[in-house]
PDB file of C-alpha atoms in Angstrom:
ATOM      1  CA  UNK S   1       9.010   3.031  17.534  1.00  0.00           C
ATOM      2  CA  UNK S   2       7.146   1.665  14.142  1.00  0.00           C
ATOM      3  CA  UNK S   3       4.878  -1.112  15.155  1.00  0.00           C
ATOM      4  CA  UNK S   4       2.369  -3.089  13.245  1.00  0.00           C
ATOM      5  CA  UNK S   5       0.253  -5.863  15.084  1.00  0.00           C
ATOM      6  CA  UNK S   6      -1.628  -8.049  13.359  1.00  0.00           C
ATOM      7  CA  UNK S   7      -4.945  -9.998  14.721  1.00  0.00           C
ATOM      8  CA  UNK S   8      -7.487 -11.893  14.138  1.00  0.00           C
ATOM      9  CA  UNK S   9      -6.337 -15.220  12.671  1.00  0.00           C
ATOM     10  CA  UNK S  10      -7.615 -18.287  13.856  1.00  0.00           C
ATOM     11  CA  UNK S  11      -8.947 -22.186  12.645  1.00  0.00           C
ATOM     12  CA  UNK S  12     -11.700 -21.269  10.247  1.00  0.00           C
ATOM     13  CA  UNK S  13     -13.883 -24.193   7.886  1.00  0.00           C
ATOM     14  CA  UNK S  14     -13.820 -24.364   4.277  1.00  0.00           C
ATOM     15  CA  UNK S  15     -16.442 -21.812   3.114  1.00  0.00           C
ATOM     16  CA  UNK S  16     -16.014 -19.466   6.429  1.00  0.00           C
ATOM     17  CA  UNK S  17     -14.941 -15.852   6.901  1.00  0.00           C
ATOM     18  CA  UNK S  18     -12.396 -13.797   8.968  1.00  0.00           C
ATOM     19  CA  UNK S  19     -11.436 -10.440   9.579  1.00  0.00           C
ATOM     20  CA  UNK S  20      -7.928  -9.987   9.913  1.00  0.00           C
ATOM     21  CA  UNK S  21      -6.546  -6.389  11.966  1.00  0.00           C
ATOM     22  CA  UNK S  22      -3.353  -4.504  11.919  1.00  0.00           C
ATOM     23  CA  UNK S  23      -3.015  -2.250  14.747  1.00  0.00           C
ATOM     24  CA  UNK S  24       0.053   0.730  13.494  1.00  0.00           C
ATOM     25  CA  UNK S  25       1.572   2.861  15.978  1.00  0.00           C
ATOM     26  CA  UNK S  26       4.844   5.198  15.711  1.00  0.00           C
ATOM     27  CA  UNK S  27       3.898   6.764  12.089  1.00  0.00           C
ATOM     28  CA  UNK S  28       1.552   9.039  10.741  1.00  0.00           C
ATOM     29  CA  UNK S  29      -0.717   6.036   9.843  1.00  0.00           C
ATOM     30  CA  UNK S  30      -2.405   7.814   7.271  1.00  0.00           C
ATOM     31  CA  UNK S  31       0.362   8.818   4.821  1.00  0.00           C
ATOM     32  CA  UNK S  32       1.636   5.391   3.862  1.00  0.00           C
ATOM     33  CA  UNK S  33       0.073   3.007   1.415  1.00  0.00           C
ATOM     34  CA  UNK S  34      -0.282  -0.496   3.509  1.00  0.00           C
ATOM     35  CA  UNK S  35      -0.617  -3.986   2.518  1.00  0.00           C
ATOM     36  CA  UNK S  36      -0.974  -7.705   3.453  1.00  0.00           C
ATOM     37  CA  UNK S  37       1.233 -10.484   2.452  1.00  0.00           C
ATOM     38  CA  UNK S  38       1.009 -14.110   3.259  1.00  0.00           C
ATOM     39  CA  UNK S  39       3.260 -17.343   3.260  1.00  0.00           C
ATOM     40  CA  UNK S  40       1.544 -20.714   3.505  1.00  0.00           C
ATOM     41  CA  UNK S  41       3.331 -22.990   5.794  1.00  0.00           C
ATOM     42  CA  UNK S  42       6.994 -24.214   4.377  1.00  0.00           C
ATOM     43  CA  UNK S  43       6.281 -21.929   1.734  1.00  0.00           C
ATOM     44  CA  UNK S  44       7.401 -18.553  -0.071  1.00  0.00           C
ATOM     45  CA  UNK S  45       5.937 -15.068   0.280  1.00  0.00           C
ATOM     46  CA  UNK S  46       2.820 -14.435  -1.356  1.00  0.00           C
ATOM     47  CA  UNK S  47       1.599 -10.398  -1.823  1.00  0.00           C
ATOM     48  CA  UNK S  48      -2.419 -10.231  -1.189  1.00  0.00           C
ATOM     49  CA  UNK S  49      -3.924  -6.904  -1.402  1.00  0.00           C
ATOM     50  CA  UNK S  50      -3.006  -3.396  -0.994  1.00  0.00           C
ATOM     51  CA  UNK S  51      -4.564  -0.332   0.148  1.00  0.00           C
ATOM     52  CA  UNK S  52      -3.194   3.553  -0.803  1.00  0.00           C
ATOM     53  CA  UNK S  53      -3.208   5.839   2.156  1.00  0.00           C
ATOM     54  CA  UNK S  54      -6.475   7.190   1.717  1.00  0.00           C
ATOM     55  CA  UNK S  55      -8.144   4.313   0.487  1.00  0.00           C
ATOM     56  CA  UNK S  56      -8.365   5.482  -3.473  1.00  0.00           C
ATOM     57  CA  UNK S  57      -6.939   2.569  -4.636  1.00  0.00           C
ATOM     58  CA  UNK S  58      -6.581  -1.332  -3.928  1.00  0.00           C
ATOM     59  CA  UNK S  59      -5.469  -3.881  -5.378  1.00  0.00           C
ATOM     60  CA  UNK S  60      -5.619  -7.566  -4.941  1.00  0.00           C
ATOM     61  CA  UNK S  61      -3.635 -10.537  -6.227  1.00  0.00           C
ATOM     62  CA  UNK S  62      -5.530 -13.064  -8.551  1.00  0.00           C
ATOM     63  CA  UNK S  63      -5.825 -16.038  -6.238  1.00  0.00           C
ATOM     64  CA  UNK S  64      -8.108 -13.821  -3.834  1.00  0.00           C
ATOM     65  CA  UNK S  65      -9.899 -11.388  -5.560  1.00  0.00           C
ATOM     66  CA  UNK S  66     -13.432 -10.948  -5.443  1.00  0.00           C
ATOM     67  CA  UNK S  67     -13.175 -13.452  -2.237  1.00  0.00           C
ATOM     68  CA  UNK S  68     -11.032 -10.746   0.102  1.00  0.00           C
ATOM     69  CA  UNK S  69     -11.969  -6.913   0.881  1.00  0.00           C
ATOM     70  CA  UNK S  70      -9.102  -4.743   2.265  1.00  0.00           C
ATOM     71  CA  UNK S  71     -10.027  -1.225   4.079  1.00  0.00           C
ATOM     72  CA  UNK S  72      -8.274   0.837   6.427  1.00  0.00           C
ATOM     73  CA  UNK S  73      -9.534   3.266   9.147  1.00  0.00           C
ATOM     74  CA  UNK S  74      -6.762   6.178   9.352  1.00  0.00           C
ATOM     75  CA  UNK S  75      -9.093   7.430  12.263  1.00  0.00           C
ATOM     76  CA  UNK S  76      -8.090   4.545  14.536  1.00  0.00           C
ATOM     77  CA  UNK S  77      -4.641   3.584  12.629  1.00  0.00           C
ATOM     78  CA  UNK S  78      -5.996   0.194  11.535  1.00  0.00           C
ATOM     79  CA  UNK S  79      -5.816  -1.917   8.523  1.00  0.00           C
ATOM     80  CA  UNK S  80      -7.969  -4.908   7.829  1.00  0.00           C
ATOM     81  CA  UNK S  81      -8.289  -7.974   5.415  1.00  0.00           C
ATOM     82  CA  UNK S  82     -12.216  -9.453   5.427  1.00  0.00           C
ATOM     83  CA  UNK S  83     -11.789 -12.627   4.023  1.00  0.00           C
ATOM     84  CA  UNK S  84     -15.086 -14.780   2.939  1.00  0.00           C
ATOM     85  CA  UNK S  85     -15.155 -18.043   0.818  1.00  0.00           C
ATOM     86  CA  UNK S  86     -12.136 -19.161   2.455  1.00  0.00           C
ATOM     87  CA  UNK S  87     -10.296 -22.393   1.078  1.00  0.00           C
ATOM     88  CA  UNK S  88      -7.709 -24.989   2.665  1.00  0.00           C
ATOM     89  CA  UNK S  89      -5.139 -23.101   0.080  1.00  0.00           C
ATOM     90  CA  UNK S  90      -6.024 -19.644   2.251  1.00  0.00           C
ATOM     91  CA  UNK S  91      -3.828 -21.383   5.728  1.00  0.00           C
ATOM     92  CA  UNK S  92      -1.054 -19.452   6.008  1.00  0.00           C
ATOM     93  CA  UNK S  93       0.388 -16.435   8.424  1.00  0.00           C
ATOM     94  CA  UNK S  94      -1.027 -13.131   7.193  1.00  0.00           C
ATOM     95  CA  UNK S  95       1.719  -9.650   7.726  1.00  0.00           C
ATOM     96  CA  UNK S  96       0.678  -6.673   7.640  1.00  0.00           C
ATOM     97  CA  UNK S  97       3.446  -4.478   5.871  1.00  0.00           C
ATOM     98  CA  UNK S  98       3.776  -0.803   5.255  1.00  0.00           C
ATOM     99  CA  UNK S  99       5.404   0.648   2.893  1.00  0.00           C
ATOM    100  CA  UNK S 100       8.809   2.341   3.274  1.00  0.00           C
ATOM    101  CA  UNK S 101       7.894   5.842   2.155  1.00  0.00           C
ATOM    102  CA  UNK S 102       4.592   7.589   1.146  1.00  0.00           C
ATOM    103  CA  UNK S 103       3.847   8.318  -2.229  1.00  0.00           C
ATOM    104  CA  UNK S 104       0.832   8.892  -4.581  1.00  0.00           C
ATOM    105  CA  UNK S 105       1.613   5.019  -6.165  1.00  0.00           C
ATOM    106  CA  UNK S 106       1.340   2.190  -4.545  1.00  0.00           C
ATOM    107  CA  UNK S 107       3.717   0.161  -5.987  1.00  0.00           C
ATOM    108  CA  UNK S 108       6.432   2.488  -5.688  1.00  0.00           C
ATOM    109  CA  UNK S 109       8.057   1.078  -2.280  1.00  0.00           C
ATOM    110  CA  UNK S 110       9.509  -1.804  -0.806  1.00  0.00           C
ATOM    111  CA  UNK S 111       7.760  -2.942   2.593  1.00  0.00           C
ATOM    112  CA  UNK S 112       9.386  -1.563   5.782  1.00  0.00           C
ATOM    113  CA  UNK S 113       8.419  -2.929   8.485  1.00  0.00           C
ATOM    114  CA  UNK S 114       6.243  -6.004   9.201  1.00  0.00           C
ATOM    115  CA  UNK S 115       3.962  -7.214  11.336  1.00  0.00           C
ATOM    116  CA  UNK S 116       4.789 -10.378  13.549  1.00  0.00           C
ATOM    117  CA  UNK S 117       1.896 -12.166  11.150  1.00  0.00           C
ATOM    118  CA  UNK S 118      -1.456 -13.624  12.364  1.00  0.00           C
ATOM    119  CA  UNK S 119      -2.007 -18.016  11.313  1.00  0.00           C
ATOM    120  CA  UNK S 120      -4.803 -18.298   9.288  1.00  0.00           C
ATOM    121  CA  UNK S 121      -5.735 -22.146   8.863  1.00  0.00           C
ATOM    122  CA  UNK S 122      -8.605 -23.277   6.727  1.00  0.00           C
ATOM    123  CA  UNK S 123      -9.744 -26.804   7.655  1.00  0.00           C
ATOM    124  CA  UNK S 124     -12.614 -29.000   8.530  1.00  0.00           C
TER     125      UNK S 124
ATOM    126  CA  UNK J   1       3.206 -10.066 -14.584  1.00  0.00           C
ATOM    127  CA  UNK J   2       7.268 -10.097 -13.364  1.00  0.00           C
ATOM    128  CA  UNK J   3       8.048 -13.491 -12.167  1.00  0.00           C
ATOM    129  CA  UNK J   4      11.396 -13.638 -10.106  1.00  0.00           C
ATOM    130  CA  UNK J   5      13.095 -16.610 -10.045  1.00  0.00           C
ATOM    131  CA  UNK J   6      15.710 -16.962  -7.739  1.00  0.00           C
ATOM    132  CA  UNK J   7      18.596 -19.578  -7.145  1.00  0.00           C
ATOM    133  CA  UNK J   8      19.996 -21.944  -5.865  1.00  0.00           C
ATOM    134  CA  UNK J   9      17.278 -22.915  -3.829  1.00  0.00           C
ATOM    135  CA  UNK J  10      19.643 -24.504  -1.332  1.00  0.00           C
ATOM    136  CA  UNK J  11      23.346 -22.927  -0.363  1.00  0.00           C
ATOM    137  CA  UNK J  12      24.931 -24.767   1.920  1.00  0.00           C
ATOM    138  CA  UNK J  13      28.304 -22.831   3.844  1.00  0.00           C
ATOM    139  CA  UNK J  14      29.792 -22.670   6.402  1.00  0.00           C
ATOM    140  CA  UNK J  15      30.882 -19.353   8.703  1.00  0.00           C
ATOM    141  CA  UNK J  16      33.476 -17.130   7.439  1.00  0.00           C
ATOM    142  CA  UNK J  17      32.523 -17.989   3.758  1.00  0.00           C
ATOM    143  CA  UNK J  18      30.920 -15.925   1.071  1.00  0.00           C
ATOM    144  CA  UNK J  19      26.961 -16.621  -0.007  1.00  0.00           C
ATOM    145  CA  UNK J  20      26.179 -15.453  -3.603  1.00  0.00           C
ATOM    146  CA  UNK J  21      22.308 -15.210  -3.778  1.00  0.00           C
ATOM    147  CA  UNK J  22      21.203 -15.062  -7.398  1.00  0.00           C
ATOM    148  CA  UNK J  23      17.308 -13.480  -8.531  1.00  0.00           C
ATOM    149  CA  UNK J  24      16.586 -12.912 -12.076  1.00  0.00           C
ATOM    150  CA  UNK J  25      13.769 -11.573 -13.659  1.00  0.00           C
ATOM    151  CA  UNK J  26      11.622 -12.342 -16.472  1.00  0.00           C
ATOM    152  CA  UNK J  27      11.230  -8.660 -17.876  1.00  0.00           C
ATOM    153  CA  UNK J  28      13.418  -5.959 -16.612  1.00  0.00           C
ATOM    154  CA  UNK J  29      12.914  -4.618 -13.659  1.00  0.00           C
ATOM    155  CA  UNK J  30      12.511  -0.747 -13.910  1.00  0.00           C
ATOM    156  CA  UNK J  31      14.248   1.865 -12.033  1.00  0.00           C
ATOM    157  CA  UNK J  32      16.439  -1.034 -10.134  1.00  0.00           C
ATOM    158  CA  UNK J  33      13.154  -1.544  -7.908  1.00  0.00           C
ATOM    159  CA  UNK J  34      14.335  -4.594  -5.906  1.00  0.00           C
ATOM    160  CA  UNK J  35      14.295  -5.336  -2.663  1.00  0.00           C
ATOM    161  CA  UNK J  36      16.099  -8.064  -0.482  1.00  0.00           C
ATOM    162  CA  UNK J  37      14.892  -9.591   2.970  1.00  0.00           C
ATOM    163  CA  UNK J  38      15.878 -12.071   5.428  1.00  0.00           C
ATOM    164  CA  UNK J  39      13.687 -14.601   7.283  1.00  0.00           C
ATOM    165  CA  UNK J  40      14.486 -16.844  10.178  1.00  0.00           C
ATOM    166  CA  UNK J  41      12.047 -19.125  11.324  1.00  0.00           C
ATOM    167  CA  UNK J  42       8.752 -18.261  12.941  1.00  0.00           C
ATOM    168  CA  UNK J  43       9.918 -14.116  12.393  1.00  0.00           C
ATOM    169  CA  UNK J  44       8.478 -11.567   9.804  1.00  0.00           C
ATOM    170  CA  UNK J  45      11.162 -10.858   6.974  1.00  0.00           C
ATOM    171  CA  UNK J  46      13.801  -8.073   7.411  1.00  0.00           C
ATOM    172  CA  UNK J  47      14.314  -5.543   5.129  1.00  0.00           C
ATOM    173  CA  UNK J  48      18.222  -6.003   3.976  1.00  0.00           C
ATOM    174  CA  UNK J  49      18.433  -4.126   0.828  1.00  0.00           C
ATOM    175  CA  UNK J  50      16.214  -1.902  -1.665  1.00  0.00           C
ATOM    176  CA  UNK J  51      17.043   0.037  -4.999  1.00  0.00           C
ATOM    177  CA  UNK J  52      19.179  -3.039  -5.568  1.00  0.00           C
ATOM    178  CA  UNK J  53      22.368  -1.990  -4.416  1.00  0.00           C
ATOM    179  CA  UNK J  54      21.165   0.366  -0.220  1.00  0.00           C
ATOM    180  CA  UNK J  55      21.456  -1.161   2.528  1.00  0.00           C
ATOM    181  CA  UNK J  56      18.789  -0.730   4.839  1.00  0.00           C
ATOM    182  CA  UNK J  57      19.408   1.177   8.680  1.00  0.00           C
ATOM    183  CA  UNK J  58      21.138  -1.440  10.582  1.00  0.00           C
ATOM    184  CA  UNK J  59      22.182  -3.684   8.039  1.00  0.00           C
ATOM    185  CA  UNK J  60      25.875  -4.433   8.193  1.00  0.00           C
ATOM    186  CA  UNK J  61      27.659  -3.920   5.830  1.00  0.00           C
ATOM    187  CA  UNK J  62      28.559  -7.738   5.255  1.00  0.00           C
ATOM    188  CA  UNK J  63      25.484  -7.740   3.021  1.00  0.00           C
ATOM    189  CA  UNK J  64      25.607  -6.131  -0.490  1.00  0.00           C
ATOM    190  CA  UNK J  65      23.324  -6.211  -3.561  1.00  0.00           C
ATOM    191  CA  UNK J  66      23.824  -5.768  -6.816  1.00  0.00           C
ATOM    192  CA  UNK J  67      22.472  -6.212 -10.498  1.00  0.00           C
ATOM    193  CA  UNK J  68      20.103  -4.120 -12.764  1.00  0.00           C
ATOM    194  CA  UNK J  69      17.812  -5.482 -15.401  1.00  0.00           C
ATOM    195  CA  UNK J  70      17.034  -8.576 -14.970  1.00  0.00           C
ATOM    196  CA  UNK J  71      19.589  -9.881 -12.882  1.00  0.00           C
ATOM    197  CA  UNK J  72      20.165  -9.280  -9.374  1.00  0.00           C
ATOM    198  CA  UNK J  73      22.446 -10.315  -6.968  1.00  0.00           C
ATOM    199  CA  UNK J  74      22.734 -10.769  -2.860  1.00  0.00           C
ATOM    200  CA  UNK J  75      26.002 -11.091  -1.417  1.00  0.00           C
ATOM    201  CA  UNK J  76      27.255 -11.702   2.292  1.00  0.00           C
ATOM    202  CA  UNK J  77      30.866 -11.526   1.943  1.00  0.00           C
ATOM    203  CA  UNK J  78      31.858 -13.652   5.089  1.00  0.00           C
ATOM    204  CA  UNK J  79      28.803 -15.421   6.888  1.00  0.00           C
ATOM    205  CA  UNK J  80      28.050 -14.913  10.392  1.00  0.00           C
ATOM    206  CA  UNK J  81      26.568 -17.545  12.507  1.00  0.00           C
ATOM    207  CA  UNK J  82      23.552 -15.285  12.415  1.00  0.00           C
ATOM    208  CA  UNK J  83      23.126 -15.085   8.790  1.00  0.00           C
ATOM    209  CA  UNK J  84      21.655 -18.997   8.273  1.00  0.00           C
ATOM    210  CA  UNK J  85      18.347 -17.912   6.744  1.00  0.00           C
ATOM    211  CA  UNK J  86      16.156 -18.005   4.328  1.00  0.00           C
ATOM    212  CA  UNK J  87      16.629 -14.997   1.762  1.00  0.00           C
ATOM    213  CA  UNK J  88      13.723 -13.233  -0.503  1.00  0.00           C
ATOM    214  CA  UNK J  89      13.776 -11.134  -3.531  1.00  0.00           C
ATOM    215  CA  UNK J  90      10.984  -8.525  -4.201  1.00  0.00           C
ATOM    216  CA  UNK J  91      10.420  -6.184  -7.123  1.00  0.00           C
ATOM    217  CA  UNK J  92       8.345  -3.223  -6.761  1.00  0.00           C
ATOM    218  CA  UNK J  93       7.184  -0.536  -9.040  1.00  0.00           C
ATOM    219  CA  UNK J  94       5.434  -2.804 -11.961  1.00  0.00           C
ATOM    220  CA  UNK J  95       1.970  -2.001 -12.661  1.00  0.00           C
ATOM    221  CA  UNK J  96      -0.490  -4.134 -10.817  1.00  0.00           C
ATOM    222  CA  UNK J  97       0.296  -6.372  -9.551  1.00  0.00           C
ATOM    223  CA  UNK J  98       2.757  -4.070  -8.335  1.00  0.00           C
ATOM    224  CA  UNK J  99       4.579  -6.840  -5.935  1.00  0.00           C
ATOM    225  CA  UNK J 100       6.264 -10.296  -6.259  1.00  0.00           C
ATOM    226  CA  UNK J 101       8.638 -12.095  -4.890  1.00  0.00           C
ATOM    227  CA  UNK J 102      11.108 -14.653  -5.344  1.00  0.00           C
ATOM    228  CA  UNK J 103      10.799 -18.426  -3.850  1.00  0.00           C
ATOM    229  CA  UNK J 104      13.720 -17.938  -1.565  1.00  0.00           C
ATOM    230  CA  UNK J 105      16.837 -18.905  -1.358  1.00  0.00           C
ATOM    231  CA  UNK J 106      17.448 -20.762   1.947  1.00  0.00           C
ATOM    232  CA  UNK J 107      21.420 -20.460   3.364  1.00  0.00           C
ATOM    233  CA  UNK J 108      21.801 -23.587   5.865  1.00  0.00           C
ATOM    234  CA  UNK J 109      25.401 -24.552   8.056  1.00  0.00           C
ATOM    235  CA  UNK J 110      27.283 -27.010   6.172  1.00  0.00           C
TER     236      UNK J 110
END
């Protein structure tokens, strides 16, 4: 079975760090492209970052680049977010999502499956 | 950047009835590269449909898409009890950023 658990999250201040984790089982972890989403609380989906299977190249949305890192370790079938600098705007639950097929680009998938999602919450 | 707009915002129904879901683009969406998913509260979105018009393993068929372009279209043809939910369009594809989504179109009980 394809799984993808996310950890990690937790109540963080204004200014703070985390490092989210997606544990993948039931693939051949290394072949797909993998990314991060997020959806603030009563809110839409958001796409964050993503990573190409062997970590060539990434690619970040606006609102968090240059303040989030994503990397992957095929090794050990993991995907991670770092996220520094974080702001109140940051709460929200964080999926991990793969892509549904491998290819060369990125962007040439839908997402298929998800993660459960890990709560991020930003406050003082 | 391809912004998706989707609509309504709100459909209320009840069971047995059909749900139109609308998502439109603001540039045309290459290749048909649009994706639908379900959410129910406190779960991770379901994959329903992709290439605009498959339905994804499991999905019944209940649930069709349609659309090219810019204009897309979700449609349940007779809701199930199970099917109050909150709906999502994605395209893929795009040059970075390669992803967005719709806002969601949320289908309540009437």
């Amino acid at each position: 079975e394809v799984q993808l658990v996310e950890s990690g999250g937790g109540l963080v201040k204004p200014g703070g760090s985390l490092r989210l984790s997606c544990a993948a089982s039931g693939f051949t972890f290394s072949s797909y492209s993998m990314n991060w989403v997020r959806q603030a609380p009563g809110k839409g989906l958001e796409w964050v970052s993503s990573i190409s299977s062997s970590s060539s190249y990434i690619y970040y949305a606006d609102s968090v680049k240059g303040r989030f890192t994503i990397s992957r370790d095929n090794a050990k079938n993991s995907l991670y977010l770092q996220m520094n600098s974080l702001r109140a705007e940051d709460t929200a639950v964080y999926y991990c999502a793969r892509v549904a097929k491998p290819s060369w680009f990125v962007f040439a998938n839908w997402f298929d499956p998800w993660g459960q999602g890990t709560l991020v919450t930003v406050s003082s | 950047e391809i912004v998706l707009t989707q609509s309504p915002g709100t459909l209320s129904l009840s069971p047995g009835e059909r749900a139109t879901l609308s998502c439109r683009a603001s540039q045309s969406v290459s290749s048909s590269y649009l994706a639908w998913y379900q959410q129910k509260p406190g779960q991770a979105p379901r994959l329903l449909i992709y290439g605009a018009s498959s339905r994804a393993t499991g999905i019944p068929d209940r649930f069709s898409g349609s659309g090219s372009g810019t204009d897309f279209t979700l449609t349940i043809s007779r809701l199930e009890p199970e099917d109050f939910a909150v709906y999502y369009c994605q395209q893929y594809g795009s040059s970075p950023p390669g992803f967005t989504f719709g806002g969601g179109t949320k289908v309540e009980i009437k």
